[in-house]
Coordinates of C-alpha atoms in Angstrom, one line a residue:
X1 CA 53.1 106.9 154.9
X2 CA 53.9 105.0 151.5
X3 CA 54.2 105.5 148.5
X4 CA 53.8 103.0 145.2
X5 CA 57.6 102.8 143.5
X6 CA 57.3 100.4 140.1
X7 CA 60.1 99.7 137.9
X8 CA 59.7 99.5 134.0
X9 CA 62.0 99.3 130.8
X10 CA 61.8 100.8 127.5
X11 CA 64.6 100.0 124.7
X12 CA 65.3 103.8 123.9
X13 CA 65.8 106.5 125.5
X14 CA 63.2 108.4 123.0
X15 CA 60.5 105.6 124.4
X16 CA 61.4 106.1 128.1
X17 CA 61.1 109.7 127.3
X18 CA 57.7 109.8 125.8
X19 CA 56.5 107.2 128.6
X20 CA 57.3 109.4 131.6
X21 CA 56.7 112.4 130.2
X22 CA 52.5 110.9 129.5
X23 CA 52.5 109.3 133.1
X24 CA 53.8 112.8 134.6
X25 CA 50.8 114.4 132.3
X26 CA 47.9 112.0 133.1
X27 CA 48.6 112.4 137.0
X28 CA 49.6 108.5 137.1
X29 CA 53.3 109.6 138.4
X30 CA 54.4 112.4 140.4
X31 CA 58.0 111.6 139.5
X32 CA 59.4 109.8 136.9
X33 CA 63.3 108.9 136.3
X34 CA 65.3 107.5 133.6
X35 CA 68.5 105.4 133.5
X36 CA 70.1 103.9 131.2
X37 CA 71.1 99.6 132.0
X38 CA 72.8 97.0 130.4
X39 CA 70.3 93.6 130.3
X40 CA 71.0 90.1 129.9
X41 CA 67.9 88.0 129.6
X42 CA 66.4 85.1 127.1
X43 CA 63.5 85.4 125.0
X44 CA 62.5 83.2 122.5
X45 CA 65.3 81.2 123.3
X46 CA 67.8 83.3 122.5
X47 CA 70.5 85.0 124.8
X48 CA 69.7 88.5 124.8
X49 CA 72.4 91.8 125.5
X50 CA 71.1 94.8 125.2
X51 CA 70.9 98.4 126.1
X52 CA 67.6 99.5 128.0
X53 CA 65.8 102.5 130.0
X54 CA 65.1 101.4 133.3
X55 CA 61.9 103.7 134.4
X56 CA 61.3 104.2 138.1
X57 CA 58.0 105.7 138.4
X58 CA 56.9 107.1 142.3
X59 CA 52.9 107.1 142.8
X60 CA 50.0 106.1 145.0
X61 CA 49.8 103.0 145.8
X62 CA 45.9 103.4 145.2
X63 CA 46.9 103.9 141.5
X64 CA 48.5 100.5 140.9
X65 CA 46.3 99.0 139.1
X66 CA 45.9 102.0 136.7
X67 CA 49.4 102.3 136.2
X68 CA 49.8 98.3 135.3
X69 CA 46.7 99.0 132.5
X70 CA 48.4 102.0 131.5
X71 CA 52.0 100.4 130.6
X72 CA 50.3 97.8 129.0
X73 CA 48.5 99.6 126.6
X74 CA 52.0 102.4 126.0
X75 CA 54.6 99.7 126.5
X76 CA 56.4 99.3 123.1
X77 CA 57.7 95.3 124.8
X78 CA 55.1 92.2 124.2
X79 CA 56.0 91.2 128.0
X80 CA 56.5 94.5 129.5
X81 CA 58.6 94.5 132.7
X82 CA 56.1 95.6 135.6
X83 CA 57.7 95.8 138.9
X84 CA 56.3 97.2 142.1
X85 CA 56.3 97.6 145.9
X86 CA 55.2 100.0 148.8
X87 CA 57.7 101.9 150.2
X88 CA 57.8 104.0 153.4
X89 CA 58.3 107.8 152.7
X90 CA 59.0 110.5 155.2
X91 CA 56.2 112.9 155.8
X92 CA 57.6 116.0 152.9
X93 CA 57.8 114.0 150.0
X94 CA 54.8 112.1 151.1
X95 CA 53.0 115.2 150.9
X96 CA 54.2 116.7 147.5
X97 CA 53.5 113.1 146.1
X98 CA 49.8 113.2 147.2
X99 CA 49.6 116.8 146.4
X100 CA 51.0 116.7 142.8
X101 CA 48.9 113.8 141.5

């Protein structure tokens, strides 16, 4: 039994809001949670500090590829942070997963 956990950002908590809330709705996510995370990273070479949304979203693994077109498209980042791996699950929470979406 596993389930599909990937790992996104958003820069505001208002983004990572409106980004769960429309991966809950379209069935891509039967869970979604926020927290907020301090990043240190460089993009066009600059050293970058901010304050970010890290996204944990729990799906199918069936619905990867869906999910990686999705947060493309509804990302707000030019290189969005995709993250992902299979994960084992005990049988409950398997089973609400596969029901809910």
């Amino acid at each position: 039994m596993e389930i599909l956990i990937m790992l996104i950002t958003e820069s505001s908590k208002t983004k990572a809001l409106r980004l769960a809330k429309l991966l809950v709705q379209k069935k891509l996510a039967a869970c979604v949670s926020i927290k907020q995370i301090f990043s240190i990273y460089e993009w066009q070479d600059q050293i970058e500090e901010t304050k970010e949304f890290e996204i944990t979203i729990k799906s199918k693994p069936e619905l990867k590829d869906d999910l990686i077109n999705f947060l493309h498209k509804n990302s707000t980042y030019e290189v969005p942070q995709i993250i992902y791996n299979k994960y084992k699950t005990e049988k409950k929470y398997f089973d609400w997963l596969n029901k809910t979406i």
